[in-house]
Amino acid sequence: MKKLVIAALSSVFLLSACGGNNANDASGDLEEQTVVGDDIEGATELTFWNFQELHTQFFEDAVIRWNEENPDRPIQLIAETYPYDQMHNNLLLALQSGSGAPDIADIEISQFANYLQGEVQLEALNDVVEPELDDLITSRFDIYAKDGNYYGIDYHVGATVMFYNEEIMNEAGVDIDSIETWDDYVEAGEQVVANTDAVMTTVESDDHFTFWCLISQRGSDYFDENGDVILDNETNVDTLQFIYDLVYEHEIAEIAPGGYHHAEEYYGFMNDGGAASLMMPMWYMGRFLDYMEDLDGKMQIRPLPMWEEGGNRSAGMGGTGTVVTNQTENSELAKDFLAFAKLSEEGNVKLWEILGFDPPRHDVWDSPAMAEDNRFYQYFHDDIFEILHDIRDEINNLNITEQTTNAQQEINSNVMHSVLRDQSRTSQEALEDAAEAIRSRMIE
């Protein structure tokens, strides 16, 4: 195995027009290239594009295990990591032009609909997905489907949970297990503010996770199942008003330092005990381990509070579907390897062990392998998957369309900023303006 860290080649974001079916034909800023299996004679070369180097680490492990278990079908994987926009632009252009695409690629959830328009240039994965569906969280696969065909396999469920700083909550005199509804949560927040130096939570003014999680929990979305814009419906307006009220009416929340929950300022704020809780998907656990080491042993994970008795206590957020492109010369091998890496029981255990993700196979959540001690259990607690089992049927589908990216941009750049930070528009005004902007783009 060898790693080559490549210097910036140019600022061009377009795919080279003269290349063949070779991932190295992409021009632009290649951040890192990893080659696995190059020391095995007769190995078949597969190329893999991604925008997150951590995903390369996961596939490195998968290639090593594949080659050990399949000596008659060895693989040499060339994994290349590019900046987010560049990789998606390059991949879309390569597929549209019919040349230059890799064998396997990651496509982020909000971008995926762009690759399902017209004649899909991806390989259908039904032959490897359908035999496993009974053991999968199917909502995570419906996102990447069209006309009965599955085209992508995710890394995680992305179940949204509440992260509680139990030290602060105990100081405030609040038992986190007594919080069942959002009304309970507001009351607990008032106790936190009255009895500690912390706020109850933070909300994003420059990103979509606070808003999208909550409307999905309530069964709403940006679009309905037919692709029509519902961003400005009553549920969404009411939900955005609730977020506003957390900050300005109940005064138990602050706007996240830096504007969103991935800002460096936010990590420092949270690490210093600035907030007693945080709503984010489970994959955010890795951010705690990487950037908030002072909270080690203090954080507890619980389901989201319900909006009403019997309501959902989670929402599936974020995601990246790994695909096999129709330009591969080794379709069967690529699909079999992808299924081995991300659909098999062992592969799903590795998604947890290596990445700290809640894997799409729910049947592994209570397997002995998942219970083995690791850094995530050490930081949090050891009943994480008992909680996931409890909420696994409370995760709604997301309606992803070719306008999802535009909708998120409206939320990130205009809606949350104008309502929360500037307070220049009401929740209804901001969402109606955003919805109208999206509808206008759909007509163009």
Short mmCIF file of C-alpha atoms in Angstrom, two decimals:
data_model
loop_
_atom_site.label_atom_id
_atom_site.label_comp_id
_atom_site.label_asym_id
_atom_site.label_seq_id
_atom_site.Cartn_x
_atom_site.Cartn_y
_atom_site.Cartn_z
CA MET A 1 0.00 0.00 0.00
CA LYS A 2 1.24 3.50 -0.74
CA LYS A 3 -0.06 7.00 -0.33
CA LEU A 4 0.78 9.88 -2.61
CA VAL A 5 -0.10 13.36 -1.45
CA ILE A 6 -0.45 15.41 -4.62
CA ALA A 7 0.19 19.15 -4.75
CA ALA A 8 -2.40 21.44 -6.32
CA LEU A 9 -2.31 21.01 -10.07
CA SER A 10 -4.45 23.95 -11.16
CA SER A 11 -7.58 25.87 -10.27
CA VAL A 12 -9.58 24.46 -13.18
CA PHE A 13 -12.81 22.74 -12.10
CA LEU A 14 -13.64 21.08 -15.41
CA LEU A 15 -12.91 17.59 -16.65
CA SER A 16 -10.25 17.25 -19.32
CA ALA A 17 -12.07 16.72 -22.62
CA CYS A 18 -9.54 14.43 -24.26
CA GLY A 19 -9.12 11.67 -21.69
CA GLY A 20 -10.30 8.08 -21.86
CA ASN A 21 -11.95 5.99 -19.13
CA ASN A 22 -9.34 6.93 -16.56
CA ALA A 23 -9.92 8.70 -13.25
CA ASN A 24 -6.58 10.45 -13.58
CA ASP A 25 -7.95 12.42 -16.54
CA ALA A 26 -9.66 14.85 -14.15
CA SER A 27 -7.94 18.22 -14.01
CA GLY A 28 -7.94 20.37 -10.90
CA ASP A 29 -6.90 20.08 -7.28
CA LEU A 30 -6.38 16.44 -6.38
CA GLU A 31 -6.03 16.52 -2.61
CA GLU A 32 -4.88 12.96 -2.03
CA GLN A 33 -4.46 9.68 -3.87
CA THR A 34 -4.33 6.31 -2.16
CA VAL A 35 -3.43 3.07 -3.93
CA VAL A 36 -4.34 -0.21 -2.25
CA GLY A 37 -3.51 -3.67 -3.61
CA ASP A 38 -0.83 -2.60 -6.07
CA ASP A 39 1.47 -5.32 -4.78
CA ILE A 40 -0.88 -8.14 -5.84
CA GLU A 41 -0.18 -9.72 -9.19
CA GLY A 42 -3.15 -9.81 -11.54
CA ALA A 43 -5.28 -7.42 -9.47
CA THR A 44 -8.05 -5.62 -11.36
CA GLU A 45 -7.80 -1.84 -11.11
CA LEU A 46 -10.85 0.02 -9.84
CA THR A 47 -10.89 3.81 -9.47
CA PHE A 48 -12.81 5.56 -6.70
CA TRP A 49 -13.58 9.28 -6.44
CA ASN A 50 -14.65 10.90 -3.17
CA PHE A 51 -14.65 14.26 -1.39
CA GLN A 52 -13.92 12.96 2.11
CA GLU A 53 -10.60 11.32 2.93
CA LEU A 54 -12.19 9.41 5.82
CA HIS A 55 -14.19 7.46 3.23
CA THR A 56 -10.92 6.45 1.61
CA GLN A 57 -9.78 5.01 4.95
CA PHE A 58 -12.92 2.90 5.10
CA PHE A 59 -12.39 1.55 1.58
CA GLU A 60 -8.70 0.87 2.25
CA ASP A 61 -9.75 -1.56 4.94
CA ALA A 62 -12.42 -3.07 2.66
CA VAL A 63 -9.92 -3.73 -0.15
CA ILE A 64 -7.51 -5.49 2.21
CA ARG A 65 -10.30 -7.71 3.53
CA TRP A 66 -11.67 -8.36 0.03
CA ASN A 67 -8.30 -9.47 -1.30
CA GLU A 68 -7.80 -11.80 1.65
CA GLU A 69 -11.21 -13.41 1.15
CA ASN A 70 -11.26 -13.34 -2.66
CA PRO A 71 -7.76 -14.33 -3.84
CA ASP A 72 -9.20 -15.31 -7.25
CA ARG A 73 -10.63 -11.79 -7.79
CA PRO A 74 -8.08 -9.37 -6.32
CA ILE A 75 -8.58 -5.62 -6.60
CA GLN A 76 -6.19 -2.69 -6.85
CA LEU A 77 -8.11 0.41 -5.72
CA ILE A 78 -7.00 3.89 -6.72
CA ALA A 79 -8.89 6.25 -4.43
CA GLU A 80 -8.75 9.97 -5.22
CA THR A 81 -10.04 12.72 -2.94
CA TYR A 82 -11.08 16.06 -4.46
CA PRO A 83 -12.75 19.18 -3.06
CA TYR A 84 -16.52 18.76 -2.77
CA ASP A 85 -17.65 21.03 -5.65
CA GLN A 86 -14.88 19.95 -7.97
CA MET A 87 -15.54 16.25 -7.55
CA HIS A 88 -19.26 16.56 -8.19
CA ASN A 89 -18.71 18.85 -11.18
CA ASN A 90 -16.08 16.56 -12.66
CA LEU A 91 -18.19 13.46 -12.18
CA LEU A 92 -21.31 14.99 -13.71
CA LEU A 93 -19.39 16.23 -16.74
CA ALA A 94 -17.66 12.88 -17.17
CA LEU A 95 -20.95 11.00 -17.12
CA GLN A 96 -22.61 13.46 -19.49
CA SER A 97 -19.71 13.32 -21.94
CA GLY A 98 -19.43 9.52 -21.78
CA SER A 99 -15.74 9.55 -20.90
CA GLY A 100 -13.44 10.01 -17.93
CA ALA A 101 -15.60 8.73 -15.05
CA PRO A 102 -14.22 6.44 -12.33
CA ASP A 103 -15.52 2.95 -11.65
CA ILE A 104 -16.93 3.91 -8.24
CA ALA A 105 -17.78 7.33 -6.79
CA ASP A 106 -19.35 9.02 -3.79
CA ILE A 107 -22.26 11.41 -4.42
CA GLU A 108 -23.51 13.58 -1.55
CA ILE A 109 -27.23 13.33 -0.83
CA SER A 110 -28.19 16.88 -1.88
CA GLN A 111 -26.38 16.40 -5.21
CA PHE A 112 -27.71 12.94 -6.00
CA ALA A 113 -30.84 13.98 -7.91
CA ASN A 114 -28.62 15.71 -10.49
CA TYR A 115 -27.33 12.28 -11.51
CA LEU A 116 -30.78 10.75 -11.88
CA GLN A 117 -32.06 13.14 -14.54
CA GLY A 118 -32.71 11.82 -18.03
CA GLU A 119 -31.02 8.54 -18.89
CA VAL A 120 -29.22 7.52 -15.70
CA GLN A 121 -25.50 6.97 -16.26
CA LEU A 122 -25.10 4.80 -13.17
CA GLU A 123 -25.37 1.05 -12.75
CA ALA A 124 -28.53 -0.21 -11.05
CA LEU A 125 -27.62 -1.99 -7.80
CA ASN A 126 -30.82 -3.99 -7.33
CA ASP A 127 -29.05 -7.33 -7.66
CA VAL A 128 -26.93 -6.60 -4.58
CA VAL A 129 -29.36 -4.41 -2.59
CA GLU A 130 -32.65 -6.30 -2.87
CA PRO A 131 -31.42 -9.54 -1.24
CA GLU A 132 -30.52 -7.50 1.87
CA LEU A 133 -33.54 -5.20 2.12
CA ASP A 134 -35.18 -7.00 5.05
CA ASP A 135 -32.14 -6.13 7.19
CA LEU A 136 -31.73 -2.55 5.96
CA ILE A 137 -33.20 0.83 6.93
CA THR A 138 -35.00 1.13 3.59
CA SER A 139 -35.51 4.90 3.81
CA ARG A 140 -31.75 5.25 3.38
CA PHE A 141 -31.96 3.42 0.05
CA ASP A 142 -35.12 5.02 -1.30
CA ILE A 143 -33.21 8.33 -1.33
CA TYR A 144 -30.93 6.96 -4.05
CA ALA A 145 -33.61 5.22 -6.13
CA LYS A 146 -35.54 6.00 -9.30
CA ASP A 147 -38.18 4.01 -11.18
CA GLY A 148 -37.66 0.98 -8.98
CA ASN A 149 -33.87 0.93 -9.33
CA TYR A 150 -31.38 1.53 -6.52
CA TYR A 151 -28.30 3.49 -7.58
CA GLY A 152 -26.47 4.37 -4.36
CA ILE A 153 -25.45 2.79 -1.05
CA ASP A 154 -25.10 5.09 1.95
CA TYR A 155 -22.52 5.06 4.76
CA HIS A 156 -25.02 5.59 7.57
CA VAL A 157 -28.59 6.07 8.70
CA GLY A 158 -27.81 9.57 9.98
CA ALA A 159 -30.33 9.24 12.80
CA THR A 160 -30.71 12.64 14.45
CA VAL A 161 -30.35 12.53 18.22
CA MET A 162 -29.91 14.90 21.14
CA PHE A 163 -26.44 15.13 22.65
CA TYR A 164 -26.71 16.15 26.33
CA ASN A 165 -23.91 17.44 28.53
CA GLU A 166 -24.97 15.50 31.61
CA GLU A 167 -22.67 17.48 33.89
CA ILE A 168 -24.49 20.72 33.04
CA MET A 169 -27.91 19.07 33.12
CA ASN A 170 -27.23 17.64 36.59
CA GLU A 171 -26.06 21.04 37.79
CA ALA A 172 -29.37 22.48 36.54
CA GLY A 173 -31.30 19.75 38.39
CA VAL A 174 -32.66 18.14 35.21
CA ASP A 175 -32.94 14.40 34.60
CA ILE A 176 -32.39 14.03 30.84
CA ASP A 177 -34.64 10.95 30.77
CA SER A 178 -37.56 13.07 31.95
CA ILE A 179 -37.47 15.07 28.70
CA GLU A 180 -40.03 13.44 26.42
CA THR A 181 -41.57 16.34 24.47
CA TRP A 182 -40.33 19.65 23.12
CA ASP A 183 -42.40 21.38 25.81
CA ASP A 184 -40.40 19.38 28.37
CA TYR A 185 -37.23 20.43 26.59
CA VAL A 186 -38.12 24.12 26.81
CA GLU A 187 -38.89 23.79 30.53
CA ALA A 188 -35.58 22.00 31.08
CA GLY A 189 -33.82 24.75 29.15
CA GLU A 190 -35.29 27.38 31.44
CA GLN A 191 -33.83 25.49 34.40
CA VAL A 192 -30.43 25.29 32.69
CA VAL A 193 -30.37 29.03 32.02
CA ALA A 194 -31.54 29.84 35.57
CA ASN A 195 -29.10 27.53 37.36
CA THR A 196 -25.94 27.36 35.23
CA ASP A 197 -23.73 29.55 33.06
CA ALA A 198 -24.75 27.65 29.93
CA VAL A 199 -27.58 27.96 27.42
CA MET A 200 -29.71 24.91 26.66
CA THR A 201 -28.72 24.65 23.00
CA THR A 202 -27.55 26.39 19.85
CA VAL A 203 -29.23 26.83 16.46
CA GLU A 204 -27.67 27.33 13.05
CA SER A 205 -28.09 30.60 11.16
CA ASP A 206 -25.89 29.62 8.21
CA ASP A 207 -26.69 25.95 7.68
CA HIS A 208 -29.77 23.73 7.39
CA PHE A 209 -29.42 21.01 10.01
CA THR A 210 -31.44 22.68 12.78
CA PHE A 211 -34.36 23.39 10.45
CA TRP A 212 -34.32 20.31 8.19
CA CYS A 213 -34.05 17.86 11.10
CA LEU A 214 -37.07 19.34 12.84
CA ILE A 215 -39.37 19.55 9.82
CA SER A 216 -38.46 15.99 8.81
CA GLN A 217 -39.22 14.82 12.35
CA ARG A 218 -42.69 16.31 11.86
CA GLY A 219 -43.22 14.54 8.53
CA SER A 220 -42.53 17.56 6.34
CA ASP A 221 -39.75 18.47 3.89
CA TYR A 222 -38.72 21.04 1.27
CA PHE A 223 -40.63 19.07 -1.41
CA ASP A 224 -43.47 16.56 -1.38
CA GLU A 225 -43.28 13.07 -2.89
CA ASN A 226 -44.21 14.52 -6.32
CA GLY A 227 -41.38 17.05 -6.24
CA ASP A 228 -43.65 20.03 -5.62
CA VAL A 229 -42.33 22.79 -3.35
CA ILE A 230 -43.82 22.69 0.17
CA LEU A 231 -41.07 24.70 1.86
CA ASP A 232 -43.56 27.39 2.91
CA ASN A 233 -46.23 25.06 4.32
CA GLU A 234 -47.78 25.61 7.74
CA THR A 235 -45.67 22.94 9.46
CA ASN A 236 -42.42 24.45 8.23
CA VAL A 237 -43.43 27.99 9.15
CA ASP A 238 -44.45 26.84 12.62
CA THR A 239 -41.18 24.94 13.04
CA LEU A 240 -39.03 27.90 12.03
CA GLN A 241 -40.98 30.06 14.46
CA PHE A 242 -40.26 27.51 17.19
CA ILE A 243 -36.53 27.81 16.46
CA TYR A 244 -36.81 31.61 16.59
CA ASP A 245 -38.69 31.39 19.90
CA LEU A 246 -35.97 29.21 21.44
CA VAL A 247 -33.60 32.15 20.98
CA TYR A 248 -35.76 35.25 21.43
CA GLU A 249 -38.93 34.21 23.30
CA HIS A 250 -37.83 31.43 25.66
CA GLU A 251 -34.23 32.72 25.65
CA ILE A 252 -32.75 29.25 26.16
CA ALA A 253 -30.74 29.08 22.91
CA GLU A 254 -28.04 31.04 21.14
CA ILE A 255 -27.09 31.25 17.50
CA ALA A 256 -24.15 28.87 17.05
CA PRO A 257 -20.82 30.75 17.17
CA GLY A 258 -19.59 30.85 13.59
CA GLY A 259 -23.16 30.34 12.37
CA TYR A 260 -23.20 26.57 12.20
CA HIS A 261 -22.22 23.45 14.12
CA HIS A 262 -19.08 22.76 12.12
CA ALA A 263 -17.41 26.12 12.74
CA GLU A 264 -14.14 26.28 14.65
CA GLU A 265 -15.65 28.90 16.96
CA TYR A 266 -18.50 26.56 17.75
CA TYR A 267 -16.22 23.68 18.69
CA GLY A 268 -14.43 25.93 21.19
CA PHE A 269 -17.71 27.24 22.61
CA MET A 270 -19.12 23.74 23.11
CA ASN A 271 -15.86 22.35 24.45
CA ASP A 272 -15.93 25.03 27.15
CA GLY A 273 -19.42 23.98 28.27
CA GLY A 274 -21.28 26.75 26.47
CA ALA A 275 -24.42 24.71 25.81
CA ALA A 276 -26.11 21.87 27.67
CA SER A 277 -27.34 20.03 24.58
CA LEU A 278 -27.12 19.81 20.81
CA MET A 279 -29.36 18.28 18.15
CA MET A 280 -27.37 16.70 15.31
CA PRO A 281 -27.18 13.36 13.45
CA MET A 282 -25.28 10.50 15.06
CA TRP A 283 -22.39 10.89 12.65
CA TYR A 284 -21.57 14.10 14.54
CA MET A 285 -20.06 11.90 17.28
CA GLY A 286 -16.77 12.07 15.43
CA ARG A 287 -16.74 15.88 15.73
CA PHE A 288 -16.91 15.55 19.51
CA LEU A 289 -13.97 13.16 19.55
CA ASP A 290 -11.89 15.24 17.14
CA TYR A 291 -12.64 18.78 18.36
CA MET A 292 -14.18 18.67 21.85
CA GLU A 293 -11.92 16.44 23.88
CA ASP A 294 -12.73 18.20 27.16
CA LEU A 295 -16.27 16.79 26.98
CA ASP A 296 -15.02 13.19 27.03
CA GLY A 297 -17.22 11.21 29.44
CA LYS A 298 -19.72 14.05 29.89
CA MET A 299 -21.94 13.53 26.84
CA GLN A 300 -25.03 11.34 26.70
CA ILE A 301 -27.08 10.49 23.60
CA ARG A 302 -30.88 10.36 23.71
CA PRO A 303 -33.75 10.39 21.17
CA LEU A 304 -35.17 13.73 20.12
CA PRO A 305 -38.09 15.08 22.15
CA MET A 306 -41.47 14.43 20.49
CA TRP A 307 -43.68 17.15 19.05
CA GLU A 308 -46.74 15.30 20.32
CA GLU A 309 -47.42 12.08 22.19
CA GLY A 310 -46.52 9.13 19.96
CA GLY A 311 -44.65 11.30 17.46
CA ASN A 312 -41.31 10.57 15.83
CA ARG A 313 -38.15 10.92 17.91
CA SER A 314 -35.61 11.12 15.12
CA ALA A 315 -34.92 12.13 11.52
CA GLY A 316 -32.42 10.81 8.98
CA MET A 317 -30.02 13.58 7.98
CA GLY A 318 -27.04 13.85 5.69
CA GLY A 319 -25.77 11.04 3.56
CA THR A 320 -23.49 10.02 0.72
CA GLY A 321 -24.43 7.36 -1.80
CA THR A 322 -21.60 5.34 -3.31
CA VAL A 323 -22.33 4.45 -6.94
CA VAL A 324 -20.95 2.33 -9.76
CA THR A 325 -20.77 4.33 -13.01
CA ASN A 326 -21.79 2.89 -16.35
CA GLN A 327 -18.30 3.60 -17.70
CA THR A 328 -16.71 0.86 -15.65
CA GLU A 329 -15.34 -2.10 -17.57
CA ASN A 330 -15.77 -4.30 -14.49
CA SER A 331 -19.38 -3.78 -13.48
CA GLU A 332 -19.92 -7.11 -11.73
CA LEU A 333 -16.68 -6.87 -9.77
CA ALA A 334 -17.33 -3.24 -8.79
CA LYS A 335 -20.86 -4.03 -7.56
CA ASP A 336 -19.77 -7.14 -5.69
CA PHE A 337 -16.97 -5.21 -4.01
CA LEU A 338 -19.29 -2.31 -3.10
CA ALA A 339 -21.79 -4.75 -1.58
CA PHE A 340 -18.97 -6.45 0.33
CA ALA A 341 -17.79 -3.10 1.69
CA LYS A 342 -21.12 -1.48 2.58
CA LEU A 343 -23.90 -4.09 2.62
CA SER A 344 -22.33 -7.09 4.32
CA GLU A 345 -22.61 -7.59 8.07
CA GLU A 346 -18.85 -7.23 8.52
CA GLY A 347 -18.80 -4.14 6.33
CA ASN A 348 -21.51 -2.50 8.45
CA VAL A 349 -19.60 -3.29 11.63
CA LYS A 350 -16.58 -1.59 10.04
CA LEU A 351 -18.70 1.50 9.29
CA TRP A 352 -19.12 1.81 13.05
CA GLU A 353 -15.61 0.80 14.09
CA ILE A 354 -13.74 2.98 11.58
CA LEU A 355 -16.06 5.94 11.02
CA GLY A 356 -18.36 5.95 14.05
CA PHE A 357 -21.43 5.86 11.77
CA ASP A 358 -24.80 4.26 12.52
CA PRO A 359 -24.73 1.59 9.79
CA PRO A 360 -27.68 1.00 7.42
CA ARG A 361 -28.01 -2.68 8.44
CA HIS A 362 -30.14 -2.66 11.57
CA ASP A 363 -29.54 -6.36 12.20
CA VAL A 364 -25.94 -5.67 13.23
CA TRP A 365 -26.86 -3.05 15.85
CA ASP A 366 -27.14 -5.68 18.58
CA SER A 367 -24.44 -8.05 17.32
CA PRO A 368 -21.55 -8.90 19.69
CA ALA A 369 -19.07 -7.24 17.32
CA MET A 370 -20.86 -3.90 17.67
CA ALA A 371 -20.62 -4.13 21.46
CA GLU A 372 -16.84 -4.38 21.52
CA ASP A 373 -15.15 -1.50 23.27
CA ASN A 374 -13.97 1.36 21.07
CA ARG A 375 -13.24 5.08 21.26
CA PHE A 376 -16.87 6.09 20.64
CA TYR A 377 -18.19 4.02 23.53
CA GLN A 378 -15.39 5.34 25.73
CA TYR A 379 -16.30 8.94 24.94
CA PHE A 380 -20.08 8.52 25.18
CA HIS A 381 -21.71 5.38 26.62
CA ASP A 382 -22.30 1.75 25.70
CA ASP A 383 -26.05 1.68 24.98
CA ILE A 384 -25.97 3.75 21.78
CA PHE A 385 -27.43 1.02 19.61
CA GLU A 386 -30.16 0.19 22.09
CA ILE A 387 -31.36 3.75 21.52
CA LEU A 388 -31.11 3.33 17.74
CA HIS A 389 -33.18 0.15 17.88
CA ASP A 390 -35.82 2.08 19.78
CA ILE A 391 -36.13 4.84 17.15
CA ARG A 392 -35.29 3.02 13.92
CA ASP A 393 -38.92 3.07 12.67
CA GLU A 394 -39.30 6.78 13.43
CA ILE A 395 -37.16 8.09 10.58
CA ASN A 396 -39.07 9.60 7.64
CA ASN A 397 -37.97 9.48 4.02
CA LEU A 398 -36.42 12.62 2.53
CA ASN A 399 -37.78 13.82 -0.82
CA ILE A 400 -34.60 14.64 -2.74
CA THR A 401 -35.06 16.45 -6.07
CA GLU A 402 -32.83 18.29 -8.54
CA GLN A 403 -33.82 21.46 -6.66
CA THR A 404 -32.70 20.22 -3.22
CA THR A 405 -29.34 21.97 -3.55
CA ASN A 406 -31.08 25.25 -4.39
CA ALA A 407 -33.46 24.80 -1.47
CA GLN A 408 -30.58 24.27 0.94
CA GLN A 409 -28.82 27.33 -0.43
CA GLU A 410 -31.94 29.39 0.20
CA ILE A 411 -32.14 28.05 3.76
CA ASN A 412 -28.44 28.56 4.47
CA SER A 413 -27.93 31.93 2.81
CA ASN A 414 -31.26 33.68 3.20
CA VAL A 415 -33.91 32.10 5.40
CA MET A 416 -32.08 31.28 8.62
CA HIS A 417 -29.90 34.37 8.40
CA SER A 418 -32.76 36.82 7.87
CA VAL A 419 -35.02 35.27 10.51
CA LEU A 420 -32.50 34.47 13.23
CA ARG A 421 -29.53 36.76 12.82
CA ASP A 422 -30.94 39.88 11.15
CA GLN A 423 -34.51 39.42 12.39
CA SER A 424 -35.47 41.29 9.23
CA ARG A 425 -38.25 38.90 8.11
CA THR A 426 -40.79 36.73 9.82
CA SER A 427 -40.64 32.96 9.46
CA GLN A 428 -43.55 33.01 7.04
CA GLU A 429 -42.11 35.83 4.92
CA ALA A 430 -38.69 34.19 4.65
CA LEU A 431 -40.04 30.76 3.72
CA GLU A 432 -42.55 32.17 1.22
CA ASP A 433 -39.79 34.15 -0.49
CA ALA A 434 -37.51 31.10 -0.59
CA ALA A 435 -40.27 28.85 -1.91
CA GLU A 436 -41.12 31.34 -4.65
CA ALA A 437 -37.46 31.57 -5.66
CA ILE A 438 -37.27 27.78 -5.99
CA ARG A 439 -40.54 27.59 -7.94
CA SER A 440 -39.20 30.22 -10.33
CA ARG A 441 -36.07 28.16 -10.97
CA MET A 442 -38.21 25.10 -11.70
CA ILE A 443 -40.07 27.02 -14.43
CA GLU A 444 -36.91 28.30 -16.12
#
